Amino acid sequence: MSVQRVPVLVVGGAYTGLTTALGLAARGVRPLLVERRPSPGTLPKAWGLNARSQELLNTLPGVARRLRSAMGEAQWPRMSHGTSLTDPERRFLDPEAGQPDPQELSSVPPLAWVSQAQVEEILRVSAEEAGADLRPGTELVSLTQDEEKVTATLREAATGREYVVEADYLVAADGNTSQIRDMLGIPVEGGGTIGHMYIITFEADLTRYVKKGSVEVIGMPGSGSSFILDGSERHTLWVDYFPERGETPEDFTEERCLERIRRAVGDPEIDVTFVNARFFPINHKLSERFREGRAFLAGDSAHACPPNGGQGGNLAIQDAYDLSWRLSLVLTGQAGPDLLDTYEMERRPIVNITLERELELAKISEGRVPASYNPADPDAPIPMPKEFLGSRYHSPAVRIEADDDGSLQEDPWNPTGRPGGRAPHVVLSDGLREFSTHDLLGRGFVFLAGHEATEWVAAAEKVARDLGVTLAAYRLGDRFVDSAHTWCDRYGVEPTGATLIRPDAVVAWRAKKAVDDPEGELTAALSAVLAR
């Protein structure tokens, strides 16, 4: 049996696997991705990319323009309660007036209302263009590992042919019921399966009831249903499903599904095309660890949360991005292997915040819709910008400062620029256009120095050459300016200071002001971050 050698074997071809494959290929590491399904899914499955996910994905080649096209004119979905879509007394759960505008926090929209199927197609095409080897209709049969490699037996579903692949590392992106997690013997914490839903997808022209392209999520108290209008003529109905009471998939006949759809619309005569009905378990799971030897768990294989706040897919994308930049740096010799230990150190505490919040949201929701929606309430268990734009990491890959309080979150409207937090969004200008600091980030490290920091850029460029690290260095005032004069304040440095930003847009280190030995300071900081 022939043996193929690859740097990374990715098992699973949904959000997690495709983001991992694209993130690696974009940085010069050609992965092999296998997916047991023979063709991509076309059902919506999930919706919505938060700002953090968009910022990360837009740094990868081919994604930004495709994502903009897929978004079209779709806006933030309105949420409401009513007996049906046509209920004249339907109550909308709009945010209260006077709330801070989340658009101020990023150059991307607060939410990109696109389906999982659309995003996965964007990632698939972009990954292939970047050079990733994607093999649909191929499943993992077995795996072993030693100190040097992972050995996997793969099988082509169409032919039954088996072959062996050796990889430096393996990424388990095989979902909530992860076969690989079980093979590795990694226990799972949390509440397990806490409920069930049936998802009914259908097509119907609803323009006599709502404006064309409307994006809404409608809860129907007491009906066990919630209704998602996704901006097209394909819509989704979530229906409570109770196998513990004897219900079975056979109960969801096409006839019954059409009756539930017409009841939710409020029109018994509406013309409806049934597309699909499928079972969906509602889970609350967190793997005890995200790594075993040379194998890593990411996305739903590492954790699963209720869908009420729509953050499960975002967590998967962010896991994959964080893992791919680390793997690429190690495999290209820019970082030491201990950098890979920081993936779990950083992600697991942050993921758990969302899992616990989603669990609380599920308790007060009717289907997909919360009983109330008040972003002004700091205790409301709904997704907030603080959760995904205010997260702070703690690990050896961050040069935490002596007075750091150890917090896992900060207010993104009042950023501190502390190491471990997301690099704040600041509008810059090169005289021809305005752009965000985040437009500079993504491929490698970025070094930003204040406009009075005359020695920092030369020092950074020399350190990058000496260490063989991909790093772009900029001084404000050279190629672009901070017209609003907010950069120093938002990054917590003086005009003579500087900051080092990782590929995932996280501040790795900063010097608040000029130092006597900039080259030595930066060499020590970057070497530590890279585990060298």
Coordinates of C-alpha atoms in Angstrom, one line a residue:
M1 CA 0.0 0.0 0.0
S2 CA 1.5 3.4 -1.1
V3 CA 2.2 6.0 1.5
Q4 CA 1.7 9.8 0.9
R5 CA 3.4 12.4 3.1
V6 CA 1.7 15.7 3.8
P7 CA 2.4 18.5 6.3
V8 CA -1.2 18.6 7.7
L9 CA -4.1 16.2 7.3
V10 CA -7.5 17.9 7.9
V11 CA -10.4 15.6 8.5
G12 CA -13.8 17.3 7.8
G13 CA -14.8 19.7 5.1
A14 CA -17.2 22.2 6.8
Y15 CA -16.5 25.6 8.4
T16 CA -13.6 24.3 10.5
G17 CA -11.8 22.1 8.0
L18 CA -12.1 24.5 5.1
T19 CA -10.9 27.5 7.2
T20 CA -7.9 25.5 8.4
A21 CA -7.0 24.3 4.9
L22 CA -7.3 27.8 3.5
G23 CA -5.4 29.3 6.4
L24 CA -2.5 26.9 5.8
A25 CA -2.4 27.1 2.0
A26 CA -2.4 30.9 2.2
R27 CA 0.7 30.7 4.3
G28 CA 2.6 28.3 2.1
V29 CA 1.7 25.0 3.7
R30 CA -0.2 22.7 1.4
P31 CA -2.6 20.6 3.5
L32 CA -4.7 17.5 2.6
L33 CA -8.4 17.8 3.5
V34 CA -10.6 14.8 3.4
E35 CA -14.4 14.9 3.7
R36 CA -16.6 11.8 3.7
R37 CA -19.5 13.6 1.9
P38 CA -19.1 13.3 -1.9
S39 CA -20.3 16.8 -2.6
P40 CA -20.7 20.1 -0.7
G41 CA -23.9 20.8 1.2
T42 CA -26.4 23.2 -0.2
L43 CA -28.8 23.7 2.7
P44 CA -28.4 26.9 4.8
K45 CA -27.7 25.1 8.1
A46 CA -26.6 28.2 10.0
W47 CA -26.4 31.9 9.4
G48 CA -24.3 34.9 10.4
L49 CA -20.6 35.7 10.7
N50 CA -19.8 38.1 13.5
A51 CA -17.3 40.9 13.1
R52 CA -14.4 38.9 14.5
S53 CA -14.9 36.0 12.0
Q54 CA -15.2 38.5 9.1
E55 CA -12.0 40.3 10.1
L56 CA -10.1 37.0 10.2
L57 CA -11.6 35.5 7.0
N58 CA -11.0 38.7 5.0
T59 CA -7.2 38.3 5.5
L60 CA -7.3 35.1 3.5
P61 CA -7.0 35.3 -0.3
G62 CA -10.2 35.2 -2.3
V63 CA -12.6 35.5 0.7
A64 CA -13.3 39.3 1.0
R65 CA -14.7 39.9 -2.4
R66 CA -16.7 36.7 -2.5
L67 CA -18.2 37.4 0.9
R68 CA -19.2 40.9 -0.1
S69 CA -21.0 39.5 -3.1
A70 CA -22.8 36.8 -1.0
M71 CA -23.9 39.4 1.6
G72 CA -25.7 41.6 -1.0
E73 CA -28.0 44.0 0.8
A74 CA -28.8 41.7 3.8
Q75 CA -28.9 43.6 7.1
W76 CA -28.9 42.6 10.7
P77 CA -32.0 40.3 11.2
R78 CA -35.0 41.7 13.1
M79 CA -36.4 39.4 15.8
S80 CA -40.0 39.2 16.8
H81 CA -42.7 37.2 18.6
G82 CA -46.0 36.4 17.2
T83 CA -48.4 33.6 16.4
S84 CA -47.3 33.6 12.8
L85 CA -45.6 35.7 10.1
T86 CA -48.9 37.3 9.3
D87 CA -49.9 38.0 12.9
P88 CA -50.9 41.7 13.0
E89 CA -49.8 42.0 16.6
R90 CA -46.3 40.6 16.0
R91 CA -44.0 42.2 18.6
F92 CA -40.5 43.2 17.4
L93 CA -37.6 42.9 19.8
D94 CA -35.5 45.8 18.5
P95 CA -32.6 47.3 20.5
E96 CA -33.4 50.3 22.5
A97 CA -32.5 53.7 21.0
G98 CA -29.3 55.3 22.0
Q99 CA -27.1 52.2 22.2
P100 CA -23.5 52.4 21.0
D101 CA -23.1 51.6 17.3
P102 CA -21.1 48.4 16.8
Q103 CA -20.1 49.6 13.4
E104 CA -17.6 51.9 15.1
L105 CA -15.6 48.9 16.3
S106 CA -14.6 47.5 12.9
S107 CA -14.4 48.2 9.2
V108 CA -16.7 45.2 8.6
P109 CA -20.4 45.0 9.3
P110 CA -21.4 43.9 12.8
L111 CA -23.0 40.8 11.2
A112 CA -22.7 39.2 7.8
W113 CA -26.0 37.5 7.2
V114 CA -24.9 34.7 4.9
S115 CA -25.7 31.0 5.2
Q116 CA -23.2 28.3 6.2
A117 CA -23.6 26.8 2.7
Q118 CA -22.6 30.0 1.1
V119 CA -19.6 30.5 3.3
E120 CA -18.4 27.0 2.9
E121 CA -18.5 27.3 -0.9
I122 CA -16.5 30.5 -0.6
L123 CA -13.9 28.8 1.6
R124 CA -13.8 25.7 -0.7
V125 CA -13.1 27.7 -3.9
S126 CA -10.6 30.0 -2.1
A127 CA -8.8 27.0 -0.6
E128 CA -8.5 25.2 -3.9
E129 CA -7.2 28.4 -5.5
A130 CA -4.6 28.8 -2.7
G131 CA -3.3 25.2 -3.4
A132 CA -5.0 23.1 -0.8
D133 CA -5.6 19.4 -1.7
L134 CA -9.3 18.8 -1.1
R135 CA -10.7 15.3 -1.5
P136 CA -14.4 14.9 -1.1
G137 CA -15.9 11.4 -0.8
T138 CA -12.9 10.2 1.3
E139 CA -13.2 9.0 4.9
L140 CA -10.8 8.3 7.7
V141 CA -10.6 4.6 8.6
S142 CA -7.9 4.6 11.3
L143 CA -5.1 6.6 12.8
T144 CA -2.0 6.1 14.9
Q145 CA 0.7 8.6 15.9
D146 CA 4.2 8.7 17.3
E147 CA 6.6 11.4 18.2
E148 CA 7.3 12.2 14.6
K149 CA 4.1 11.8 12.6
V150 CA 0.4 10.8 12.4
T151 CA -0.4 7.8 10.2
A152 CA -3.9 7.6 8.8
T153 CA -5.6 5.1 6.6
L154 CA -8.1 6.7 4.2
R155 CA -10.8 5.2 2.1
E156 CA -12.4 6.4 -1.1
A157 CA -16.2 6.0 -0.7
A158 CA -16.9 5.5 -4.4
T159 CA -14.2 2.8 -5.1
G160 CA -13.5 1.4 -1.6
R161 CA -9.7 1.9 -2.3
E162 CA -7.7 2.4 0.9
Y163 CA -4.4 4.2 1.2
V164 CA -2.1 5.5 3.9
V165 CA -1.1 9.1 4.6
E166 CA 1.6 10.3 7.0
A167 CA 1.3 13.8 8.3
D168 CA 3.3 16.0 10.6
Y169 CA 0.0 17.1 12.2
L170 CA -3.7 16.2 12.1
V171 CA -6.6 18.5 12.6
A172 CA -9.9 16.9 13.7
A173 CA -12.7 19.0 12.1
D174 CA -15.1 16.1 12.0
G175 CA -17.9 17.6 14.1
N176 CA -19.8 17.2 17.3
T177 CA -19.8 13.3 17.1
S178 CA -16.1 13.4 16.3
Q179 CA -14.7 9.9 15.5
I180 CA -11.2 11.3 16.0
R181 CA -11.9 12.6 19.5
D182 CA -13.1 9.2 20.4
M183 CA -10.0 7.5 18.9
L184 CA -7.8 9.9 20.9
G185 CA -9.7 9.1 24.1
I186 CA -10.4 12.7 24.9
P187 CA -13.3 13.1 27.4
V188 CA -16.1 15.6 27.0
E189 CA -17.5 17.9 29.7
G190 CA -20.8 19.8 29.8
G191 CA -24.4 19.0 29.7
G192 CA -24.3 16.8 26.6
T193 CA -27.4 16.7 24.4
I194 CA -29.8 19.1 26.1
G195 CA -32.6 19.1 23.5
H196 CA -33.6 18.4 19.9
M197 CA -35.0 20.3 16.9
Y198 CA -36.2 19.4 13.5
I199 CA -35.2 21.8 10.8
I200 CA -37.5 22.2 7.9
T201 CA -36.2 24.0 4.8
F202 CA -38.7 25.2 2.2
E203 CA -39.2 27.7 -0.7
A204 CA -42.0 30.1 -0.9
D205 CA -42.8 33.6 -2.2
L206 CA -43.6 35.7 1.0
T207 CA -43.5 39.1 -0.6
R208 CA -47.2 39.7 0.0
Y209 CA -46.4 39.6 3.7
V210 CA -42.8 41.0 4.0
K211 CA -40.6 43.2 1.9
K212 CA -38.5 41.3 -0.6
G213 CA -35.1 40.4 0.9
S214 CA -36.3 40.7 4.5
V215 CA -34.1 39.0 7.0
E216 CA -36.1 38.1 10.2
V217 CA -36.1 35.5 13.0
I218 CA -39.6 35.0 14.3
G219 CA -40.4 33.2 17.5
M220 CA -43.9 31.7 18.0
P221 CA -44.5 31.3 21.7
G222 CA -46.3 28.1 22.6
S223 CA -46.0 26.6 19.2
G224 CA -42.6 25.0 19.5
S225 CA -41.5 26.7 16.4
S226 CA -39.4 29.6 15.2
F227 CA -39.1 30.9 11.6
I228 CA -36.1 32.2 9.8
L229 CA -36.4 34.4 6.7
D230 CA -33.0 34.5 5.1
G231 CA -33.4 37.2 2.5
S232 CA -34.2 34.9 -0.4
E233 CA -37.1 32.6 -1.3
R234 CA -35.6 29.7 0.7
H235 CA -36.6 29.8 4.4
T236 CA -36.2 27.6 7.5
L237 CA -38.6 26.5 10.2
W238 CA -37.2 25.2 13.5
V239 CA -39.6 22.8 15.2
D240 CA -39.4 21.2 18.6
Y241 CA -38.6 17.5 18.5
F242 CA -39.0 15.2 21.5
P243 CA -37.6 11.7 20.8
E244 CA -37.9 11.1 24.6
R245 CA -41.6 11.3 24.2
G246 CA -41.7 8.7 21.4
E247 CA -41.4 11.1 18.4
T248 CA -39.4 9.7 15.5
P249 CA -38.0 11.1 12.2
E250 CA -40.8 9.2 10.4
D251 CA -43.3 11.6 12.1
F252 CA -41.9 14.4 10.0
T253 CA -43.6 13.5 6.7
E254 CA -43.6 16.0 3.9
E255 CA -47.3 16.5 4.5
R256 CA -46.9 17.2 8.1
C257 CA -44.0 19.6 7.4
L258 CA -46.0 21.5 4.9
E259 CA -48.8 21.9 7.4
R260 CA -46.4 23.3 10.0
I261 CA -45.0 25.7 7.4
R262 CA -48.4 27.0 6.4
R263 CA -49.4 27.4 10.1
A264 CA -46.2 29.4 10.7
V265 CA -46.8 31.6 7.7
G266 CA -50.4 32.1 8.7
D267 CA -51.7 31.3 5.3
P268 CA -53.3 27.8 4.8
E269 CA -53.3 28.3 1.0
I270 CA -49.8 29.5 0.3
D271 CA -47.8 27.7 -2.4
V272 CA -44.9 26.0 -0.7
T273 CA -42.1 23.8 -2.1
F274 CA -40.7 21.4 0.5
V275 CA -36.9 21.1 0.3
N276 CA -35.7 19.1 3.3
A277 CA -36.3 18.1 6.9
R278 CA -33.5 17.0 9.2
F279 CA -32.8 16.3 12.8
F280 CA -30.6 18.6 14.9
P281 CA -29.4 17.8 18.4
I282 CA -28.9 20.8 20.7
N283 CA -25.6 20.2 22.5
H284 CA -23.5 21.7 25.3
K285 CA -20.1 20.1 25.2
L286 CA -16.5 21.1 25.8
S287 CA -13.6 18.7 25.2
E288 CA -11.4 18.2 28.2
R289 CA -8.4 19.1 26.0
F290 CA -7.9 20.3 22.4
R291 CA -4.7 18.4 21.7
E292 CA -3.4 14.9 21.9
G293 CA 0.2 14.5 20.7
R294 CA 0.2 15.7 17.1
A295 CA -3.6 15.7 16.7
F296 CA -5.7 18.8 17.4
L297 CA -9.5 19.3 17.9
A298 CA -11.1 22.3 16.5
G299 CA -14.7 23.5 16.0
D300 CA -17.5 21.2 16.9
S301 CA -15.1 18.3 17.6
A302 CA -13.7 20.5 20.4
H303 CA -16.9 22.1 21.6
A304 CA -20.6 22.4 20.8
C305 CA -23.2 24.9 22.0
P306 CA -26.9 25.6 21.6
P307 CA -27.7 27.5 18.4
N308 CA -29.8 30.3 19.9
G309 CA -27.1 33.0 19.7
G310 CA -25.7 31.7 16.4
Q311 CA -22.1 31.6 17.6
G312 CA -21.1 27.9 17.1
G313 CA -20.0 28.4 13.5
N314 CA -18.1 31.6 14.5
L315 CA -16.2 29.7 17.2
A316 CA -15.3 27.0 14.6
I317 CA -13.9 29.6 12.2
Q318 CA -11.9 31.3 14.9
D319 CA -10.5 28.0 16.2
A320 CA -9.4 27.0 12.7
Y321 CA -7.8 30.4 12.0
D322 CA -5.9 30.4 15.3
L323 CA -4.6 26.8 14.7
S324 CA -3.7 27.3 11.1
W325 CA -1.4 30.3 11.6
R326 CA 0.4 28.5 14.4
L327 CA 0.9 25.3 12.4
S328 CA 2.2 27.3 9.4
L329 CA 4.8 29.1 11.5
V330 CA 6.0 25.9 13.0
L331 CA 6.0 24.0 9.7
T332 CA 7.9 26.8 7.9
G333 CA 10.5 26.9 10.7
Q334 CA 9.6 30.4 12.0
A335 CA 8.4 29.1 15.4
G336 CA 9.2 26.4 17.8
P337 CA 6.8 23.5 18.3
D338 CA 5.9 24.7 21.8
L339 CA 3.9 27.5 20.1
L340 CA 1.2 24.8 19.3
D341 CA 0.6 24.3 23.0
T342 CA -0.8 27.9 23.2
Y343 CA -3.7 27.1 21.0
E344 CA -5.6 25.3 23.7
M345 CA -4.4 27.7 26.4
E346 CA -5.9 30.6 24.6
R347 CA -9.0 29.2 22.9
R348 CA -10.5 27.0 25.6
P349 CA -11.3 29.7 28.2
I350 CA -12.7 32.0 25.5
V351 CA -14.8 29.3 24.0
N352 CA -16.2 28.4 27.3
I353 CA -17.5 32.0 27.9
T354 CA -19.6 31.6 24.7
L355 CA -20.8 28.1 25.6
E356 CA -22.0 29.1 29.0
R357 CA -23.7 32.3 27.6
E358 CA -25.4 30.3 24.9
L359 CA -26.6 27.8 27.5
E360 CA -28.2 30.6 29.5
L361 CA -29.7 32.1 26.3
A362 CA -31.3 28.7 25.4
K363 CA -33.1 28.7 28.8
I364 CA -35.0 31.9 28.0
S365 CA -35.6 31.3 24.3
E366 CA -38.6 30.1 22.3
G367 CA -37.0 28.2 19.5
R368 CA -34.2 30.5 18.2
V369 CA -35.6 33.7 19.7
P370 CA -35.0 35.1 23.2
A371 CA -37.9 36.1 25.3
S372 CA -36.4 39.6 25.4
Y373 CA -33.6 41.5 23.6
N374 CA -32.0 44.3 25.4
P375 CA -28.4 45.1 24.6
A376 CA -28.5 47.8 27.2
D377 CA -28.7 45.1 29.9
P378 CA -25.1 43.9 30.7
D379 CA -26.5 40.7 32.2
A380 CA -28.6 39.8 29.1
P381 CA -27.3 36.4 27.8
I382 CA -27.2 37.6 24.2
P383 CA -24.1 37.9 22.0
M384 CA -22.4 41.2 22.6
P385 CA -19.4 42.8 20.9
K386 CA -17.5 42.3 24.1
E387 CA -17.7 38.6 23.6
F388 CA -16.1 38.4 20.2
L389 CA -14.2 41.7 19.8
G390 CA -13.2 42.1 23.5
S391 CA -11.7 38.7 24.2
R392 CA -8.2 38.6 25.7
Y393 CA -5.8 35.6 25.4
H394 CA -3.2 34.5 28.0
S395 CA -0.4 32.2 27.1
P396 CA 3.4 32.3 26.4
A397 CA 2.5 33.5 22.9
V398 CA 1.5 36.9 24.5
R399 CA 3.9 39.1 26.4
I400 CA 1.5 39.9 29.3
E401 CA 2.5 43.0 31.2
A402 CA 3.3 43.0 34.9
D403 CA 0.2 44.9 35.9
D404 CA -2.2 42.8 33.8
D405 CA -5.4 41.9 35.7
G406 CA -5.8 38.5 34.0
S407 CA -9.2 39.4 32.5
L408 CA -10.6 37.4 29.6
Q409 CA -12.6 40.3 28.2
E410 CA -12.5 44.1 27.9
D411 CA -14.9 46.7 26.6
P412 CA -14.1 47.0 22.8
W413 CA -15.5 50.6 22.8
N414 CA -12.7 51.5 25.3
P415 CA -9.8 49.4 24.2
T416 CA -6.6 49.4 26.2
G417 CA -4.2 47.9 23.5
R418 CA -2.9 45.5 26.2
P419 CA -1.1 42.4 24.9
G420 CA -3.6 39.5 24.6
G421 CA -6.4 41.6 23.2
R422 CA -7.6 42.2 19.7
A423 CA -5.8 45.0 17.9
P424 CA -8.2 48.0 18.0
H425 CA -9.7 49.2 14.8
V426 CA -8.3 52.7 13.9
V427 CA -9.0 54.5 10.6
L428 CA -5.8 55.3 8.7
S429 CA -5.3 57.3 5.5
D430 CA -2.6 57.2 2.8
G431 CA -3.8 60.3 1.1
L432 CA -5.9 58.5 -1.5
R433 CA -8.1 56.3 0.6
E434 CA -9.1 55.5 4.2
F435 CA -8.6 52.0 5.6
S436 CA -8.5 50.1 8.9
T437 CA -5.5 49.0 10.8
H438 CA -7.0 45.5 10.3
D439 CA -6.3 45.9 6.5
L440 CA -2.6 45.6 7.4
L441 CA -2.9 42.4 9.3
G442 CA -3.2 38.7 8.5
R443 CA -0.4 37.0 6.6
G444 CA 2.5 37.5 9.2
F445 CA 3.4 39.6 12.1
V446 CA 2.8 43.4 11.9
F447 CA 4.8 46.0 13.8
L448 CA 3.3 49.4 14.2
A449 CA 5.3 52.3 15.6
G450 CA 4.2 55.8 16.6
H451 CA 4.9 58.8 14.5
E452 CA 7.8 59.9 16.8
A453 CA 9.3 56.4 16.9
T454 CA 12.3 57.0 14.6
E455 CA 14.4 53.8 15.4
W456 CA 11.7 51.2 15.8
V457 CA 11.0 50.3 12.2
A458 CA 14.7 49.7 11.2
A459 CA 15.1 47.6 14.4
A460 CA 12.0 45.5 13.6
E461 CA 13.1 44.9 10.0
K462 CA 16.5 43.7 11.2
V463 CA 15.0 41.4 13.9
A464 CA 12.7 39.9 11.3
R465 CA 15.6 39.2 9.0
D466 CA 17.8 37.8 11.7
L467 CA 15.0 35.5 13.0
G468 CA 13.7 34.6 9.5
V469 CA 10.1 35.7 10.4
T470 CA 7.5 37.2 8.1
L471 CA 7.0 40.7 9.5
A472 CA 5.8 44.0 8.0
A473 CA 6.9 47.1 9.9
Y474 CA 5.3 50.5 9.6
R475 CA 5.7 53.9 11.3
L476 CA 2.7 56.2 11.4
G477 CA 3.4 59.3 9.3
D478 CA 5.5 57.5 6.7
R479 CA 3.2 55.7 4.3
F480 CA -0.1 56.5 6.1
V481 CA -1.4 58.8 8.8
D482 CA -3.8 58.6 11.7
S483 CA -5.9 61.6 10.8
A484 CA -8.1 61.5 13.9
H485 CA -5.1 61.1 16.2
T486 CA -6.6 58.2 18.0
W487 CA -4.0 55.4 17.4
C488 CA -1.8 56.1 20.5
D489 CA -4.8 56.3 22.8
R490 CA -6.4 53.1 21.5
Y491 CA -3.2 51.2 21.5
G492 CA -2.1 52.5 24.9
V493 CA 1.3 53.8 23.7
E494 CA 3.1 57.2 23.5
P495 CA 4.1 58.6 20.1
T496 CA 7.6 57.0 20.6
G497 CA 6.1 53.6 21.4
A498 CA 5.3 50.6 19.3
T499 CA 3.2 47.4 19.2
L500 CA 3.7 43.9 17.8
I501 CA 0.5 42.2 16.3
R502 CA 0.2 38.5 15.6
P503 CA -1.3 37.1 12.4
D504 CA -4.7 36.7 14.2
A505 CA -4.8 40.4 15.0
V506 CA -4.0 39.9 18.6
V507 CA -1.5 42.3 20.3
A508 CA 1.5 40.1 21.2
W509 CA 3.7 42.8 22.9
R510 CA 4.1 46.5 23.1
A511 CA 6.6 49.1 24.2
K512 CA 4.6 52.1 25.6
K513 CA 7.5 54.5 24.8
A514 CA 11.0 54.6 23.4
V515 CA 13.6 52.2 24.9
D516 CA 17.4 52.2 25.0
D517 CA 17.8 49.0 23.0
P518 CA 14.8 48.5 20.6
E519 CA 16.5 45.7 18.7
G520 CA 17.2 43.7 21.8
E521 CA 13.7 44.3 23.3
L522 CA 12.0 43.2 20.2
T523 CA 14.2 40.2 19.6
A524 CA 13.5 39.0 23.1
A525 CA 9.7 39.6 22.7
L526 CA 9.3 38.0 19.3
S527 CA 11.5 35.0 20.2
A528 CA 9.4 34.4 23.3
V529 CA 6.1 34.7 21.4
L530 CA 7.4 32.2 18.8
A531 CA 8.6 29.7 21.4
R532 CA 12.2 30.0 20.1

